[in-house]
Coordinates of C-alpha atoms and ligand atoms in Angstrom, one line a residue:
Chain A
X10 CA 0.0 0.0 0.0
X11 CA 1.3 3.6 -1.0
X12 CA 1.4 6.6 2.0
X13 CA -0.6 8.9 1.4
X14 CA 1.3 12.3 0.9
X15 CA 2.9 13.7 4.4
X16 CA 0.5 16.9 4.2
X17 CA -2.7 15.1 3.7
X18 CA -1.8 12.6 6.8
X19 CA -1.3 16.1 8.7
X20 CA -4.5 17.5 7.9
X21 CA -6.2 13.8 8.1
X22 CA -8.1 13.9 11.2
X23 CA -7.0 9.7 12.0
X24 CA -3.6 12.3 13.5
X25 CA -5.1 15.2 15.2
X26 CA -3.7 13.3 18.7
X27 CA -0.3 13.8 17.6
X28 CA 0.8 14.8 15.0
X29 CA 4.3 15.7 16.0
X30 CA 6.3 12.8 14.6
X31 CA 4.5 13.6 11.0
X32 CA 5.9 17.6 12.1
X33 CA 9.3 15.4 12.6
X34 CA 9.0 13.9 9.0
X35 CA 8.2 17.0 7.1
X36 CA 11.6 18.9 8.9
X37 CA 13.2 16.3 6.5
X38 CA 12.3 18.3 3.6
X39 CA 12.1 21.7 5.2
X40 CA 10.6 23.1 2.0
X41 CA 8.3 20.6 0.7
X42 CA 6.1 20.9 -2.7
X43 CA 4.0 17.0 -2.5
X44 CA 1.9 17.4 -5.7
X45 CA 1.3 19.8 -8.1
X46 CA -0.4 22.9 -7.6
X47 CA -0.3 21.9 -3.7
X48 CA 1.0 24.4 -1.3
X49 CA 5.1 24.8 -0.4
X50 CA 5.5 23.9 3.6
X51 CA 7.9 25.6 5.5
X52 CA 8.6 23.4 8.5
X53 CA 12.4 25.0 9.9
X54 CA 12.2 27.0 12.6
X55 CA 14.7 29.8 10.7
X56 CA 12.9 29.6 7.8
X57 CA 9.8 30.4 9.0
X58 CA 10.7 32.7 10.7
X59 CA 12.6 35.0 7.7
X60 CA 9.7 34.4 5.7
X61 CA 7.4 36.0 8.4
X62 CA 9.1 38.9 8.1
X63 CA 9.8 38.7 4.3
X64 CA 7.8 41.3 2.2
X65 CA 7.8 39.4 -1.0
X66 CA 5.4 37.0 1.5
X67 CA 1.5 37.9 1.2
X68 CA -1.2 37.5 3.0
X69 CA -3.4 39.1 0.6
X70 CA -5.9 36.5 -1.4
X71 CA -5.8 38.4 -4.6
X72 CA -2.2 37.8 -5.0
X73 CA -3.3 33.9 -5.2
X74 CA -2.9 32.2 -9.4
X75 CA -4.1 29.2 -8.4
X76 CA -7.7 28.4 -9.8
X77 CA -9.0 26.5 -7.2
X78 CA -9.2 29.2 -4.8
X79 CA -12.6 30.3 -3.4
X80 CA -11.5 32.7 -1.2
X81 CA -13.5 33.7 2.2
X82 CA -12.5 37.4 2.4
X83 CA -13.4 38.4 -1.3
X84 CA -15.3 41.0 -1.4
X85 CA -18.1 40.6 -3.8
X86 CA -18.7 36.6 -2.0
X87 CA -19.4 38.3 1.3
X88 CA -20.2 42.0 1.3
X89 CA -17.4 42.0 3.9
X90 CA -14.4 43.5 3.1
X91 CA -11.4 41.4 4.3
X92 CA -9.9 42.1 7.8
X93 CA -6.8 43.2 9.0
X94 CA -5.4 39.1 9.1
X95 CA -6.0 38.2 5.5
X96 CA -4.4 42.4 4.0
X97 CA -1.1 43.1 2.9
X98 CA 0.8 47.1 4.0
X99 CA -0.2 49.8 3.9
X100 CA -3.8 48.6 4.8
X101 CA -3.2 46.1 7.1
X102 CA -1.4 48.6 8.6
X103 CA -3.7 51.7 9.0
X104 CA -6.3 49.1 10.1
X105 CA -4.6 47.3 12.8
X106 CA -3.2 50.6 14.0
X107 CA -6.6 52.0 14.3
X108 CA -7.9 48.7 15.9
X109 CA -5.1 49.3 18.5
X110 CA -6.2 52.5 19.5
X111 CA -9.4 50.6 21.5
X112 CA -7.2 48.1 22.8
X113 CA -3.9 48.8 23.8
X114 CA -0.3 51.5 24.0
X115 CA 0.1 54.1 23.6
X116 CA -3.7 55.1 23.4
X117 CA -5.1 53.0 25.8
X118 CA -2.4 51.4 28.0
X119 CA -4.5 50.2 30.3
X120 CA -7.8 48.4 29.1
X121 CA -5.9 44.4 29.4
X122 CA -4.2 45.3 32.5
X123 CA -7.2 46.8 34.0
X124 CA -9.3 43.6 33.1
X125 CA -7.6 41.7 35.4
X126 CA -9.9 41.8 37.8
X127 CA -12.3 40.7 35.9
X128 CA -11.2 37.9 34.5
X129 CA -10.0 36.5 38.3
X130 CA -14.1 36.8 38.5
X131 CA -15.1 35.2 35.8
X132 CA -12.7 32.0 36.8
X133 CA -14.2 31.8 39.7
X134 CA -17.3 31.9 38.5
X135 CA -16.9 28.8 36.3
X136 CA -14.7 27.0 39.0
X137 CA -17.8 27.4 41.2
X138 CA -20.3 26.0 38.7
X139 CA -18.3 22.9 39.1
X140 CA -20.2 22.2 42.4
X141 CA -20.0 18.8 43.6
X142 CA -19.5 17.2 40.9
X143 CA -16.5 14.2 40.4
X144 CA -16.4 14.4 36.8
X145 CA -15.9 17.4 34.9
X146 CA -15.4 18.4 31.0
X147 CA -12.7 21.3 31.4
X148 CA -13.7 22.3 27.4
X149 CA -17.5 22.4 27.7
X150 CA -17.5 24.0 31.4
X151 CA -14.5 26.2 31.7
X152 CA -11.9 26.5 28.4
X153 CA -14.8 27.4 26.5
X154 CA -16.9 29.7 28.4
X155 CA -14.0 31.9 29.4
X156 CA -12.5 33.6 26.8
X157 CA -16.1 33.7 25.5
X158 CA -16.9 35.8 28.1
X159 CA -14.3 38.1 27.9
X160 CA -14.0 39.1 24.5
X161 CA -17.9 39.3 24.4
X162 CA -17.2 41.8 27.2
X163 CA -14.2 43.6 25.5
X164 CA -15.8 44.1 22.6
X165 CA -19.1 44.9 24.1
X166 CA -21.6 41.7 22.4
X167 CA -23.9 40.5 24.7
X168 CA -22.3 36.8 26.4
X169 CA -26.3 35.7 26.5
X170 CA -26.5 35.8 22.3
X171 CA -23.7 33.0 22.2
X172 CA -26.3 30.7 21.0
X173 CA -27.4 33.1 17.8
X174 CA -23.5 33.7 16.8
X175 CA -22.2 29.9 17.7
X176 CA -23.4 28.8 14.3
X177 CA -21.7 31.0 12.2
X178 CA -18.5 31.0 14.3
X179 CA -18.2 27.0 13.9
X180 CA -18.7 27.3 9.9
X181 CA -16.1 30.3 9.6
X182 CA -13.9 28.1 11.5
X183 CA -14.7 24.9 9.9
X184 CA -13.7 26.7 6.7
X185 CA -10.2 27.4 7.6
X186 CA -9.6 23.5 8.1
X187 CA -7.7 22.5 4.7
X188 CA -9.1 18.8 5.0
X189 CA -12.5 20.7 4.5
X190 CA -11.5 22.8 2.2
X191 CA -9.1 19.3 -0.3
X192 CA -12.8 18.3 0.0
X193 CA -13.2 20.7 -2.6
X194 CA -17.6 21.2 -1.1
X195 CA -18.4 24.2 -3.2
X196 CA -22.0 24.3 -1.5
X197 CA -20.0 24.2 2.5
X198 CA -17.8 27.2 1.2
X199 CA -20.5 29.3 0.2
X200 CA -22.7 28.4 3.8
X201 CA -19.4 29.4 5.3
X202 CA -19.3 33.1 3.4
X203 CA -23.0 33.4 4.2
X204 CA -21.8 33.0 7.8
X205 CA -19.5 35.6 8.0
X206 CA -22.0 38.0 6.1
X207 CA -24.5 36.9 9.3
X208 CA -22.4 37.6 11.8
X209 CA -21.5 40.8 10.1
X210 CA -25.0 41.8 10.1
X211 CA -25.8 41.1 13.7
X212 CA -22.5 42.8 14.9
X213 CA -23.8 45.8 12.6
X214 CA -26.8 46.3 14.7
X215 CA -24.6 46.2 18.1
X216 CA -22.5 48.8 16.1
X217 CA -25.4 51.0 15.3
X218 CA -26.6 51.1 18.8
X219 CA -22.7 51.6 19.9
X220 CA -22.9 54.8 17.2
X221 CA -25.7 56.0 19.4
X222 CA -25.1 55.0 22.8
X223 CA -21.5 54.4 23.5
X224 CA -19.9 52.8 26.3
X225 CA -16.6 51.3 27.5
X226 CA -16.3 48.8 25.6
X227 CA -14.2 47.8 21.6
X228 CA -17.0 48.8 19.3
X229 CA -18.0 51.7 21.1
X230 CA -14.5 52.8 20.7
X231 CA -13.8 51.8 17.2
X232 CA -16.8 53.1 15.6
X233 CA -16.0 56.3 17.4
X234 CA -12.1 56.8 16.7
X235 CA -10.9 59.4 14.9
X236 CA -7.1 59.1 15.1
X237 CA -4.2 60.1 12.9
X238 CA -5.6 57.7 10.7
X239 CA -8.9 58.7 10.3
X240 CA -12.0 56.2 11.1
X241 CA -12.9 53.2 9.6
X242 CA -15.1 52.4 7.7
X243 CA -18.7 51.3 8.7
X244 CA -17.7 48.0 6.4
X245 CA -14.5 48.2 8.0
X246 CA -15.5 47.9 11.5
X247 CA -17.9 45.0 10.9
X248 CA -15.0 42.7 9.1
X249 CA -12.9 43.8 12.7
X250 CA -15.0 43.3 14.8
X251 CA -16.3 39.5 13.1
X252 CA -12.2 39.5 13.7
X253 CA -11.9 39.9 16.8
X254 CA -14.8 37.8 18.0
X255 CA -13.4 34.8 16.4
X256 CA -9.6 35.3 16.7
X257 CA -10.7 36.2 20.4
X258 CA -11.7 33.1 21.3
X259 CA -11.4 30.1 19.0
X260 CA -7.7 29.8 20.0
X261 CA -7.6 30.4 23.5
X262 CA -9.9 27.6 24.2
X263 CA -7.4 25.3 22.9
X264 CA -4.4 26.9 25.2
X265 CA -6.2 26.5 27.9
X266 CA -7.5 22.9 27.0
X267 CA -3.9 21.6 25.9
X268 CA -2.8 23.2 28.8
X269 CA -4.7 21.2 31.2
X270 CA -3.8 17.8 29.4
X271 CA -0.3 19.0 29.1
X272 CA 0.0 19.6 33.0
X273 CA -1.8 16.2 33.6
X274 CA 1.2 14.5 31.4
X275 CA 3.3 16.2 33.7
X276 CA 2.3 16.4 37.1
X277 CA 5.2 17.9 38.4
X278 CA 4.4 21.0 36.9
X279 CA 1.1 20.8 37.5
X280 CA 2.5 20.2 41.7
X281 CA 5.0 23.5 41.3
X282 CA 2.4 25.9 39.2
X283 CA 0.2 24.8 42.4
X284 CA 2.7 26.2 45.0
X285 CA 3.8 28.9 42.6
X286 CA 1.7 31.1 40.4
X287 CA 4.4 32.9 39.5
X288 CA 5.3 29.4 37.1
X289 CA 2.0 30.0 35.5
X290 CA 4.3 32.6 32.8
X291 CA 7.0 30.4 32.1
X292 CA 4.2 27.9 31.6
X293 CA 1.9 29.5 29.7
X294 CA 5.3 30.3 27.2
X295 CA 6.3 26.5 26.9
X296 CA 3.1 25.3 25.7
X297 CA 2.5 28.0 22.9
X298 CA 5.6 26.4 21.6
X299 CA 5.1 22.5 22.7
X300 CA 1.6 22.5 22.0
X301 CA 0.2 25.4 19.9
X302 CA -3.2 26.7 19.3
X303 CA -2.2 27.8 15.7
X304 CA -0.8 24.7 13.9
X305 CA 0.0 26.3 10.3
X306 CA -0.6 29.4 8.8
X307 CA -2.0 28.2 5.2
X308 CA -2.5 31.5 4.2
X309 CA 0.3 32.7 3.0
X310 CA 1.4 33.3 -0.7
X311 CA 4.7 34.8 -2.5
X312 CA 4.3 37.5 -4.8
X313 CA 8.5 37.4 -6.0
X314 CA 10.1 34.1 -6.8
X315 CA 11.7 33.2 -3.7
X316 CA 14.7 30.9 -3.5
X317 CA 15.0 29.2 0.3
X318 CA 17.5 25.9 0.5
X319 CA 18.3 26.5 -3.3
X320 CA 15.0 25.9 -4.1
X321 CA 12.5 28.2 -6.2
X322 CA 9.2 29.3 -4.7
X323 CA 7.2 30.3 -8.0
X324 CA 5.6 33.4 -7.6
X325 CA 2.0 33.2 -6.7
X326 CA 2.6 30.1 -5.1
X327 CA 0.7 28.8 -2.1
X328 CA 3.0 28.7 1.1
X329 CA 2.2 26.9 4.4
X330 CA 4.4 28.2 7.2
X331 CA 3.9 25.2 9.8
X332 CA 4.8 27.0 13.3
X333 CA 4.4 23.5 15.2
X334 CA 6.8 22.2 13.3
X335 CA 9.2 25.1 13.7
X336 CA 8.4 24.7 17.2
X337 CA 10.4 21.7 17.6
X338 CA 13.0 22.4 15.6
X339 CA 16.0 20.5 17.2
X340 CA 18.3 23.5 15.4
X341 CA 16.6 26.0 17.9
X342 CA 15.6 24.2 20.6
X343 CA 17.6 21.8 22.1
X344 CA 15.9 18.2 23.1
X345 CA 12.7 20.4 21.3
X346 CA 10.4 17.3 22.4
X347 CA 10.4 17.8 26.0
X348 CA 7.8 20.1 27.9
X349 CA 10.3 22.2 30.0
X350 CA 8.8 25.2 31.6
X351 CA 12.4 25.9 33.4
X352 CA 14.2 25.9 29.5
X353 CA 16.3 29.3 29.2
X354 CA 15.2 30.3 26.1
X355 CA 11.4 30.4 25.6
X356 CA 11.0 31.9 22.1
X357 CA 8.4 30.3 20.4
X358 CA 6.3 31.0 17.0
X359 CA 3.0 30.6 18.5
X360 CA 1.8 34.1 17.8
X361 CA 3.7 34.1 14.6
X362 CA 6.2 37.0 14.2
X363 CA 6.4 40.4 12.1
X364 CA 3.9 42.4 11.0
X365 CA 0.5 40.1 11.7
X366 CA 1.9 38.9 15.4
X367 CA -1.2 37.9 16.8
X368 CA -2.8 41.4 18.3
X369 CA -4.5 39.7 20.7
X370 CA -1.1 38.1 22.7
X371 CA -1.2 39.9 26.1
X372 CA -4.7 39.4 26.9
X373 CA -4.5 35.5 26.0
X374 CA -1.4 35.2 28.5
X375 CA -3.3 36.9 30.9
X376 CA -5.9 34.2 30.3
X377 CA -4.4 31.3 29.8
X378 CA -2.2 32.0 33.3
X379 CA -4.9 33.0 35.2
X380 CA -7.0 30.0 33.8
X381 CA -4.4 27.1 34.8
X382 CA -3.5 28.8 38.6
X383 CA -6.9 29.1 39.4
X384 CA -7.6 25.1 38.1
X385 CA -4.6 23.5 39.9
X386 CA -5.0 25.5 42.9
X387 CA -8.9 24.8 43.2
X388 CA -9.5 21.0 41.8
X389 CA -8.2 17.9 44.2
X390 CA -6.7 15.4 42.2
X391 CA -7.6 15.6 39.0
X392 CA -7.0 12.6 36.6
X393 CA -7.5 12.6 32.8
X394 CA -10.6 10.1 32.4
X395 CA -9.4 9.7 28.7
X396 CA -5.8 9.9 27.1
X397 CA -5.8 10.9 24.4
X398 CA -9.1 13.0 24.6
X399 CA -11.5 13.4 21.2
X400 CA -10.5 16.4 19.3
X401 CA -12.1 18.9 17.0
X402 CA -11.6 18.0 13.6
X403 CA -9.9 21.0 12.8
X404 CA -5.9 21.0 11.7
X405 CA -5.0 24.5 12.0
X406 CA -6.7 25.0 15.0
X407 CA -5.8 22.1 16.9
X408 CA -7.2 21.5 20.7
X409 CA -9.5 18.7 22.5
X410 CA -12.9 19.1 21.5
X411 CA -13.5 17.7 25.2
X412 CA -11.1 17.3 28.5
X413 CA -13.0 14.8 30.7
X414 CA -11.0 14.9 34.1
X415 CA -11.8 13.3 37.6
X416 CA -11.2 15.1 40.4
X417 CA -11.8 14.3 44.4
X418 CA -13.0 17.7 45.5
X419 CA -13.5 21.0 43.9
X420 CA -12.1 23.1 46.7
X421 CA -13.2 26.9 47.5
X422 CA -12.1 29.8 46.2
X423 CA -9.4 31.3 48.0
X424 CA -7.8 35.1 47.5
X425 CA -4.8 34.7 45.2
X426 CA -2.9 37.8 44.4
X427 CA -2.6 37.7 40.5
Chain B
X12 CA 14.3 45.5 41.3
X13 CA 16.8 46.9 38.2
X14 CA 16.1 46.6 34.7
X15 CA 17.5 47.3 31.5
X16 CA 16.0 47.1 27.8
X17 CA 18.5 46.4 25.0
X18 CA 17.0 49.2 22.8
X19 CA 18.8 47.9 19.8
X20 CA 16.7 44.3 20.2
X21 CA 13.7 46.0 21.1
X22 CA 11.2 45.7 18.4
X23 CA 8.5 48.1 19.8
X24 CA 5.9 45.0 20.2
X25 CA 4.7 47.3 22.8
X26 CA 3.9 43.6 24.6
X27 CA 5.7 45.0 27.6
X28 CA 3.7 48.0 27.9
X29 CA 1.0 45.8 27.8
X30 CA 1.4 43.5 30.8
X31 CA 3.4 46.2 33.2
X32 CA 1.3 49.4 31.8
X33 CA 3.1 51.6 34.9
X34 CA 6.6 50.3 33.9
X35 CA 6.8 50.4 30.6
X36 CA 5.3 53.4 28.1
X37 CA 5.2 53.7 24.2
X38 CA 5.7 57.4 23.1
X39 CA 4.0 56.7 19.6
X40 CA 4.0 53.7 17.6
X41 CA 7.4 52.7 18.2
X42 CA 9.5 54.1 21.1
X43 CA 9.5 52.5 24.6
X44 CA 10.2 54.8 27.5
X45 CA 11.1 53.0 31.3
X46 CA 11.5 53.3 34.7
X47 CA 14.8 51.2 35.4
X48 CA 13.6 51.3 38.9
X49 CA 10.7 49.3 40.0
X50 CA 9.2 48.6 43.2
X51 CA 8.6 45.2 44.1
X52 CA 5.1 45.3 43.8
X53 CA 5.5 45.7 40.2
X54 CA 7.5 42.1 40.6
X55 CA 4.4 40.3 38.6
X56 CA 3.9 42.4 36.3
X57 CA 7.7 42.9 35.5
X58 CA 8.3 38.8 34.9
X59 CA 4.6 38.6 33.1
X60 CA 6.7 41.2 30.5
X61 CA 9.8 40.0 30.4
X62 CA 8.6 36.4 29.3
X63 CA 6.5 38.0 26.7
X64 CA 8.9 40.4 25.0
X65 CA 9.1 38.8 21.7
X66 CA 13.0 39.5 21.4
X67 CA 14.3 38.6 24.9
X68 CA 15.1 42.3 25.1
X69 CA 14.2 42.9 29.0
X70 CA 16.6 42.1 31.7
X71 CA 16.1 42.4 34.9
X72 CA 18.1 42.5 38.0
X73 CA 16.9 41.1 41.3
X74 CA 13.3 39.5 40.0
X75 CA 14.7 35.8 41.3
X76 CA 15.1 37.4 44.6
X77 CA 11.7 39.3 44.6
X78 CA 9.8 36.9 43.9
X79 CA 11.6 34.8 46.8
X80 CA 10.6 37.4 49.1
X81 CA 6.6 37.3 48.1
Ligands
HEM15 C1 -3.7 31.4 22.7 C2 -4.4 32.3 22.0 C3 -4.0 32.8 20.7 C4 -3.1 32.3 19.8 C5 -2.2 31.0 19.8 C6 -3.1 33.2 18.6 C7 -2.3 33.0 17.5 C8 -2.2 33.9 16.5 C9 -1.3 33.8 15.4 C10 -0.3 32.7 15.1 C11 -1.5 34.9 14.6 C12 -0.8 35.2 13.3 C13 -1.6 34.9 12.1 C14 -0.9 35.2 10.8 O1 0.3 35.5 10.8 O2 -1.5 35.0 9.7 C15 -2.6 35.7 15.2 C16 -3.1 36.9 14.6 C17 -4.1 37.6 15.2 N1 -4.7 37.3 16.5 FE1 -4.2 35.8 17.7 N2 -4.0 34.2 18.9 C18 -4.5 34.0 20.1 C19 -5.4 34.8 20.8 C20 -5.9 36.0 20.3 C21 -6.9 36.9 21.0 C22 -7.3 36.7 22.4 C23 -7.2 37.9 20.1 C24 -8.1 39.1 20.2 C25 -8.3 39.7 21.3 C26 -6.4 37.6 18.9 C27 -6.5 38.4 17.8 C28 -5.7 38.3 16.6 C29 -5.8 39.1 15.5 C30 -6.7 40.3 15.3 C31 -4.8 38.7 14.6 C32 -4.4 39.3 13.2 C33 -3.2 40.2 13.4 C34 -2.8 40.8 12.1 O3 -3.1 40.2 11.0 O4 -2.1 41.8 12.1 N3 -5.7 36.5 19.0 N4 -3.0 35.1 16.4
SF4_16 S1 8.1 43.8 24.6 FE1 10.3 43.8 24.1 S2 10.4 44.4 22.0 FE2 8.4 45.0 22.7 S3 8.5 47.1 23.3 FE3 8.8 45.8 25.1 S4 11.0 45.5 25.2 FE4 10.6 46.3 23.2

């Protein structure tokens, strides 16, 4: 019987568990062109790296030759224009600068930091709801919910309307999987455009209302701002914000889900982040490299010819930077396949690098810390009840779809300074 | 606590000014402005930054220590 090519056994779900000795594999060929047409992957930690700061790389889907490319973001599909993630300079720019101005330095230094608070609430909240109960499904009642709640909060969407965006959110995301997408469904990747045009329309009457009545919250602010740059647009706002929500949340669940499985591979961290919350940084650090949220970014193309290990990326080729792989890249990291909190150097790709580092960074360390004290500090003994657990079916965004844990007790909250 | 930023690695992420918003300051897009002397109830905040700082650009003197003492 003939292999299957390495990328499809990536994106196969039959590896989802782990698929680090296939990441192993494709660091063989560190630029690796399976079948023609098919995507270059980038899998060397160097590599990726220069190409993430390379300007010849795009992340623009018009710069795309190949046919078979049904792109989300186009225009005339949606009636959304594309967001900040899937635009090249100077756009991307002026729009992610703008964006910033609601959310972080130098305009508003203090909205994550000041959240804090909080979030410490909203843990204990959840932690709370566990009651009495010996068995409990850390995706469904905690990694979930959370960030949920907070960027509903940040942005200013109301938590209780989860169930009218959920659907769209899941077919958006679905759509980013490339085993969904080799399955070529033209009928799935127009639902998934409707969706986005859906939850555009229901965050454009949030908007409206925000237009009218402002408070502290993201859309408030961004349909407000009139910076240096100007303001965005209406259309503008509405792709950011449908952003946002998503980026917000969708990966953070799975930090905070393969951070809890991670732990309970390695109890003795799980014993020293218990005694120490200070650990809970280092931690949070190792596992966006170990394990992290963000598999690949598939959606990158060149718009030079770009020779990298004396071989020639075409222009307007397809170009998968795969940051897992890079992750444990024995030439950066050395013994790359051991989860060490304590290693010197924790530099990791899991945000990705240069211009489209991940915006949302400080508020899911803040998170994804606060998440894992709080749940090794508060839950007695807690086992996994299944190794390895289900997960979703998605390959870019990889986590447990559900963490089933025993535990003895779910103790009360006490004060931690965080 | 002591600490120093290596100007030339700094990047202006800004991810500093983020986590330790009274410690570290962007004066527009790109420039980072300090306080080389923190107290050490900044000592969380200080070692949230210095693990996030995308270029290992922020050292800091004495953080071990601090953190020994809380
Ligand atoms: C553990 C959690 C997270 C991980 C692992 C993660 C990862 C990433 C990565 C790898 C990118 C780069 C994408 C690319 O280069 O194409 C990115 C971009 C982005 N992330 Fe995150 N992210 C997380 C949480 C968040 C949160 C909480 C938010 C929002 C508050 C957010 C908002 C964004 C946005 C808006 C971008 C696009 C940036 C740009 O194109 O300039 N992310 N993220
Ligand atoms: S996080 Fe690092 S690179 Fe970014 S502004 Fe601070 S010191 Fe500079």
């Amino acid at each position: 019987m003939t292999q299957a090519p390495l990328l499809r056994r990536i994106t196969d779900y039959a590896n989802r568990a782990d698929p680090y000795p296939l990441y192993e594999e494709l660091r063989r060929t560190p630029v690796l062109q399976e079948e023609e047409g098919g995507p270059y992957a980038v899998s060397s930690y160097y590599d990726i790296l220069g190409l993430l700061h390379d300007p010849r790389i795009s992340s623009d889907a018009a710069h795309l030759t190949a046919p078979d490319d049904d792109e989300l973001s186009e225009p005339e599909a949606t009636g959304l224009p594309p967001s900040f993630l899937r635009l090249d300079p100077p756009e991307h720019d002026r729009l992610r600068r703008i964006a910033n101005r609601s959310f972080g330095p130098p305009h508003r230094p203090h909205r994550i930091d000041s959240l804090r608070g909080e979030l410490a609430r909203i843990v204990t909240g959840l932690i709370d709801g566990f009651g009495d109960a010996r068995q409990i499904d850390v995706v469904d009642q905690f990694a979930h919910p959370f960030p949920v709640t907070v960027i509903c909060r940040l942005l200013g969407v109301p938590r209780e309307d989860e169930p009218r965006f959920r659907g769209w959110v899941d077919l958006i995301v679905a759509a980013l999987d490339p085993e969904t997408r080799q399955s070529g469904d033209p009928q799935f990747l127009r639902t998934a455009q409707e969706a986005r045009m859906q939850l555009g329309m229901y965050l454009a009457e949030l908007v409206e209302q925000r237009a009218r009545e402002p408070r502290d919250d993201m859309l408030s602010d961004l349909v407000a701002d009139h910076g240096p740059d100007g303001a965005m647009s209406t259309m503008e706002v509405l792709s950011t914000a449908v952003l946002l929500l998503i980026a917000g949340h969708e990966t953070t669940v799975n930090l905070i889900a393969n951070g809890m499985l991670t732990l309970l591979r390695h109890p003795e961290f799980l014993h020293r982040l218990r005694e120490d919350p200070a650990l809970s940084v280092r931690i949070v650090e190792e596992l966006l490299r170990y394990e992290p949220p963000v598999q690949l970014l598939p959606q990158r193309t060149c718009v030079a010819d770009i020779e990298l290990r004396g071989i020639t990326i075409p222009k307007g080729s397809r170009i998968w930077l795969v940051l897992a792989a890079g992750n444990r890249d024995p030439e950066r990291f050395r013994d790359p396949d051991r989860f060490d909190p304590d290693r010197e150097d924790l530099g990791h790709l899991g945000f990705g690098s240069g211009i489209h580092i991940c915006f949302g960074a400080p508020l899911a360390r803040l998170e994804a810390q606060l998440a894992l004290t709080e749940l090794v500090r508060r839950l007695d003994n807690p086992r996994l009840v299944e190794d390895p657990p289900p997960y979703r079916q998605n390959a870019v965004l990889r986590g447990p779809r559900h963490l089933r844990i025993a535990v003895d007790a779910v103790r009360p909250s006490e004060a931690v300074r965080f | 606590m002591r600490l120093v930023v290596d100007l030339n690695k700094c990047q202006g992420y800004a991810q500093c000014a983020f986590l330790a918003p009274d410690v570290f300051t962007m004066h527009g897009e790109e420039s980072l402005v300090y306080n080389p002397r923190v107290g050490p109830e900044q000592r969380e905040q200080v070692a949230r930054a210095v693990a996030a700082c995308p270029v290992g650009a922020i050292a800091v003197e004495g953080l071990r220590e601090a953190s020994d003492a809380g």
